[in-house]
CSV table of C-alpha atoms in Angstrom, one decimal:
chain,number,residue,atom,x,y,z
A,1,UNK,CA,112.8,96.2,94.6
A,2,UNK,CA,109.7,94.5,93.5
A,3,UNK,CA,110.4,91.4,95.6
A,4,UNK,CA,109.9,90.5,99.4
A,5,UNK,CA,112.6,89.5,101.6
A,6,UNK,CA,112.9,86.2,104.1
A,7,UNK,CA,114.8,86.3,107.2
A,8,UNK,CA,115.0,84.9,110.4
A,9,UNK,CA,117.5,83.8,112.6
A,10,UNK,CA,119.8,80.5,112.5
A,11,UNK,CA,117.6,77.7,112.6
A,12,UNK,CA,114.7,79.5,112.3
A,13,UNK,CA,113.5,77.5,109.4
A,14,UNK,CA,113.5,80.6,106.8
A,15,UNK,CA,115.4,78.2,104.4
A,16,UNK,CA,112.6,75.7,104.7
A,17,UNK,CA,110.2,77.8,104.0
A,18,UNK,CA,111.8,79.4,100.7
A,19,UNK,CA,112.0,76.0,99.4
A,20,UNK,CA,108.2,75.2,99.8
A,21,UNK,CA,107.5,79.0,98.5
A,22,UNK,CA,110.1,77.7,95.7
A,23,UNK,CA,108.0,74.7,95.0
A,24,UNK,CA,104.9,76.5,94.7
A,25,UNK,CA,106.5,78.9,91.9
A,26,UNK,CA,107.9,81.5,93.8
A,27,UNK,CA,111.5,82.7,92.8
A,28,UNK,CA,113.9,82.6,95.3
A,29,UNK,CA,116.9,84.3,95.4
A,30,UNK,CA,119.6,83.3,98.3
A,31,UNK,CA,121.8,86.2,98.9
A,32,UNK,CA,124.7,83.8,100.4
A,33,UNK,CA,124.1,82.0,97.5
A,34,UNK,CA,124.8,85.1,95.4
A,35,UNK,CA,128.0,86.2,97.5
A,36,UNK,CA,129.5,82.5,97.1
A,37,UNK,CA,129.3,83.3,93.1
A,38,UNK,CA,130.7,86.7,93.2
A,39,UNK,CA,133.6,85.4,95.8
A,40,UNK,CA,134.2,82.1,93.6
A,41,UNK,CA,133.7,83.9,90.2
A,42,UNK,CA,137.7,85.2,90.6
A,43,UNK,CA,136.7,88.6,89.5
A,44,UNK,CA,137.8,89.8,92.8
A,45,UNK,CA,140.7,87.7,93.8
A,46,UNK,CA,143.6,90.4,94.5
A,47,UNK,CA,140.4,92.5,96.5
A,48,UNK,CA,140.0,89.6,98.5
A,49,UNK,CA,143.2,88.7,99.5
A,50,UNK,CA,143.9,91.9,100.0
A,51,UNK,CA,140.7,92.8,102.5
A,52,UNK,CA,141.7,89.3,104.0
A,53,UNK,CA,145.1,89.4,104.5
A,54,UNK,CA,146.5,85.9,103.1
A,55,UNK,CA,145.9,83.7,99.6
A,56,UNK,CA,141.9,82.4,100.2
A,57,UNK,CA,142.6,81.4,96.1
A,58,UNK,CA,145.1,78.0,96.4
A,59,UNK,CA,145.3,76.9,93.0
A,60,UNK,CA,143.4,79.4,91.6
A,61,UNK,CA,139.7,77.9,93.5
A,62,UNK,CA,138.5,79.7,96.6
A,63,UNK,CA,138.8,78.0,100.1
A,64,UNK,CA,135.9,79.0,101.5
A,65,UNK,CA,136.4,77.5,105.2
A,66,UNK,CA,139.2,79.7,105.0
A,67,UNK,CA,137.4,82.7,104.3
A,68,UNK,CA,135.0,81.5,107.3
A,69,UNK,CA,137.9,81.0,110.1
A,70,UNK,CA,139.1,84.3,109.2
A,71,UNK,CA,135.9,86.9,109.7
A,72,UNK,CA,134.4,85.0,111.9
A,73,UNK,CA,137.7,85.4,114.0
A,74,UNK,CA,138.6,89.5,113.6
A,75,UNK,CA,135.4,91.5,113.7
A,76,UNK,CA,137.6,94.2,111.9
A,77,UNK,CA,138.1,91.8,108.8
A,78,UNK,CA,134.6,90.4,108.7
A,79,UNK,CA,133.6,94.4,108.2
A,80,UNK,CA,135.9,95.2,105.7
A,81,UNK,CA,134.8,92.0,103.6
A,82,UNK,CA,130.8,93.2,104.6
A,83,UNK,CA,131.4,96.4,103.1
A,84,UNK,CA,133.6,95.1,99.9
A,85,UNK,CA,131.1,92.4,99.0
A,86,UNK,CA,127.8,93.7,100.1
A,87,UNK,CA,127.1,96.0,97.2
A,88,UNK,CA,128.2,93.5,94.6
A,89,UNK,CA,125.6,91.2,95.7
A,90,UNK,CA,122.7,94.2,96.1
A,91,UNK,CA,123.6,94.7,92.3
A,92,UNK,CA,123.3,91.1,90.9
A,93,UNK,CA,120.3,91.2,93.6
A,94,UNK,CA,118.4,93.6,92.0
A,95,UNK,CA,119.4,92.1,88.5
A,96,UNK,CA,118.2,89.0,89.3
A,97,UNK,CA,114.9,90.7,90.6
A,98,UNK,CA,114.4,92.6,87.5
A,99,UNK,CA,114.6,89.7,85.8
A,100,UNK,CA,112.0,88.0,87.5
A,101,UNK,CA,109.6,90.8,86.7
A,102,UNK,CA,106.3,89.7,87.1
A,103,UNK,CA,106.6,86.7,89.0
A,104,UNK,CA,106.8,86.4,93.1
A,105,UNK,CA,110.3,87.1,93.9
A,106,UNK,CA,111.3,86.4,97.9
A,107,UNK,CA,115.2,86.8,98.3
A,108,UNK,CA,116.6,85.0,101.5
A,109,UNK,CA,118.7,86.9,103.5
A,110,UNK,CA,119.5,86.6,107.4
A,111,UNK,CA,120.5,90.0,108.2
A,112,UNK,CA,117.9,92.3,106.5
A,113,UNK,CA,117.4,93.9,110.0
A,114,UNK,CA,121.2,94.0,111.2
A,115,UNK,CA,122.3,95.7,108.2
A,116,UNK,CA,119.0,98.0,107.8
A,117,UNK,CA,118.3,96.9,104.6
A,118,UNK,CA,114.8,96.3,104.8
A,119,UNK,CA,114.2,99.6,102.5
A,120,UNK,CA,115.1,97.7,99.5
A,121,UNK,CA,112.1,95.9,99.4
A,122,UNK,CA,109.0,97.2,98.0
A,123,UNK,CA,106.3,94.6,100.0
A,124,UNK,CA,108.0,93.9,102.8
A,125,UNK,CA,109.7,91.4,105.0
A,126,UNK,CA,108.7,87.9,106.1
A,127,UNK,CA,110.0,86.6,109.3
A,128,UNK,CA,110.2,82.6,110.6
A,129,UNK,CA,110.3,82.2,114.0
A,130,UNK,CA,110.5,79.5,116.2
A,131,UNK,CA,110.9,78.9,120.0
A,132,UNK,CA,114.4,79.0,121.3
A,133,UNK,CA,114.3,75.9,122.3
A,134,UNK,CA,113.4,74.2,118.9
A,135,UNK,CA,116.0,76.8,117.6
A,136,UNK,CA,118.7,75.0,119.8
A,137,UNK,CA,117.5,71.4,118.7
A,138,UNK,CA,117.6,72.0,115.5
A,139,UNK,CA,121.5,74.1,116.1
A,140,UNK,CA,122.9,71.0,117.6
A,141,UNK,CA,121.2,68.3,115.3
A,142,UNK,CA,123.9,66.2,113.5
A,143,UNK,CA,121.2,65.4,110.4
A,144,UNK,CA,121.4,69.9,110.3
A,145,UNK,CA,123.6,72.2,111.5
A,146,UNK,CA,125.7,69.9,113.8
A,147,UNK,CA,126.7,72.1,115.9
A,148,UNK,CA,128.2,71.8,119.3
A,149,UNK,CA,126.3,73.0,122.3
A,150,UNK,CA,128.2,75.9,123.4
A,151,UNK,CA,128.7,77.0,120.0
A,152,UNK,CA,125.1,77.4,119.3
A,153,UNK,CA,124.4,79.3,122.5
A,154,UNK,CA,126.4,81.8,121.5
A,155,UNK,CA,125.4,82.2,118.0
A,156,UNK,CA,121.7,82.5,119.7
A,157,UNK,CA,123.1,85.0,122.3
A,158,UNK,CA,124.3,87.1,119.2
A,159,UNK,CA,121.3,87.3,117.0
A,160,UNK,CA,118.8,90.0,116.1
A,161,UNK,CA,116.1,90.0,118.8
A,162,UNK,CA,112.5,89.8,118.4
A,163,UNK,CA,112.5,90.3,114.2
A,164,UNK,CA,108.9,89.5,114.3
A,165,UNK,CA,108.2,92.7,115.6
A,166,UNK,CA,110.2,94.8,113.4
A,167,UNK,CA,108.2,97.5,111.4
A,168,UNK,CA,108.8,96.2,108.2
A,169,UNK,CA,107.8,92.6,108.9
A,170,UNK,CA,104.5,92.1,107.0
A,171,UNK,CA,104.3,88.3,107.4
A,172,UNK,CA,105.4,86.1,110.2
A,173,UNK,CA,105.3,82.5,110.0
A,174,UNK,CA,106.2,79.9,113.1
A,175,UNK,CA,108.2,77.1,111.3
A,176,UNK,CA,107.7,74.8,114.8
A,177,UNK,CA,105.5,71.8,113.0
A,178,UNK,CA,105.8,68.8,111.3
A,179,UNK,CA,107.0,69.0,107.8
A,180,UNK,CA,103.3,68.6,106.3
A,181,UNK,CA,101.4,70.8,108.4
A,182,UNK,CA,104.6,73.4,108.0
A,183,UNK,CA,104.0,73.1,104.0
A,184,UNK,CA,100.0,73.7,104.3
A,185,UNK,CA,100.8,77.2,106.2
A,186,UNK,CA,103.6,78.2,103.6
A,187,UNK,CA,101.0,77.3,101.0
A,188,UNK,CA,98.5,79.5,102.4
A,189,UNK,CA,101.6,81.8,103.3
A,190,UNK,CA,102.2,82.0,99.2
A,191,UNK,CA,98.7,82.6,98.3
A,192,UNK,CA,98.7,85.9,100.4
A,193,UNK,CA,101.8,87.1,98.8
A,194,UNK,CA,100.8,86.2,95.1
A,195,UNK,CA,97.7,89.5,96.4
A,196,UNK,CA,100.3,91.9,95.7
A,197,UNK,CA,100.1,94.0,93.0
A,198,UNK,CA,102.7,93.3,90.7
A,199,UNK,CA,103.3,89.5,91.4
């Protein structure tokens, strides 16, 4: 695709930064966002309940927490949903791209690396980072995540290590400073992305 990808793990601040890139004119394209639409649409209802093993649809409107206490409780499940709903949301991707031809299109998506799917993007991948530290402040905040202390050291124990480093990563930018100073780096951040042929 003619897009880049953001990613970065929980509480990394990649979210942040595609709403400043957002604000600048950038398109951004969340791929939970997209899933969430596919899931909710009802196109898929008996697929769903099927993969997951009970009625997510009471009343006809998906139950979403549900959905979450269920994957993130049988690794086996949370698979079988990956592969069922992954390509649905590569296709509306990718249409949603297209449609955004000539303009800077960044789609958000946390586990480019996990799931190898850094190929997909013609200019590469930006990362946000942030010390660990700041990552587990910002985990256990009530204004943000809310999280409670032992959960977040797990969720940190699980994720992808050192994404900065990855081959495809083109840009990295360290999300660790006040708001203002934060917006002036994604700003010059933006400028070196709108270089790219194309965008």
């Amino acid at each position: 695709m003619r897009a880049f990808a953001i990613t970065g793990n929980i509480g990394s601040g990649k979210s942040t930064v595609a709403k400043f890139l957002e604000k600048l004119g950038a398109v951004i394209i969340s791929c939970d966002n997209v899933a969430k639409e596919i899931a909710a649409s009802g196109l898929y209802q008996n697929e769903i309940n099927l993969i997951l093993g009970e009625n997510v649809f009471p009343e006809g409107c998906i139950d979403f927490k549900t959905i979450r206490n269920i994957v993130f409780s049988n690794k086996t499940i949370l698979l079988a949903y990956e592969q069922f709903i992954h390509p649905l949301v590569w296709a509306k991707v990718e249409e949603l791209v297209a449609e955004s031809a000539g303009k800077l299109c960044v789609v958000e998506n946390a586990l480019i690396y996990q799931k190898s799917d850094q190929w997909r993007f013609d200019y590469g991948v930006i990362v946000a980072i942030c010390s660990p530290k700041e990552q587990f402040a910002r985990l256990i905040d009530p204004a943000r995540r809310n999280m409670q202390a032992e959960d977040a050291i797990a969720r940190i124990k699980l994720q992808y290590q050192s994404p900065e480093s990855h081959p495809a990563t083109r840009f990295v930018i360290d999300t660790e400073y006040e708001i203002e100073e934060l917006e002036k780096r994604v700003l010059g951040l933006y400028q070196e992305l709108t270089k790219y042929e194309g965008v």
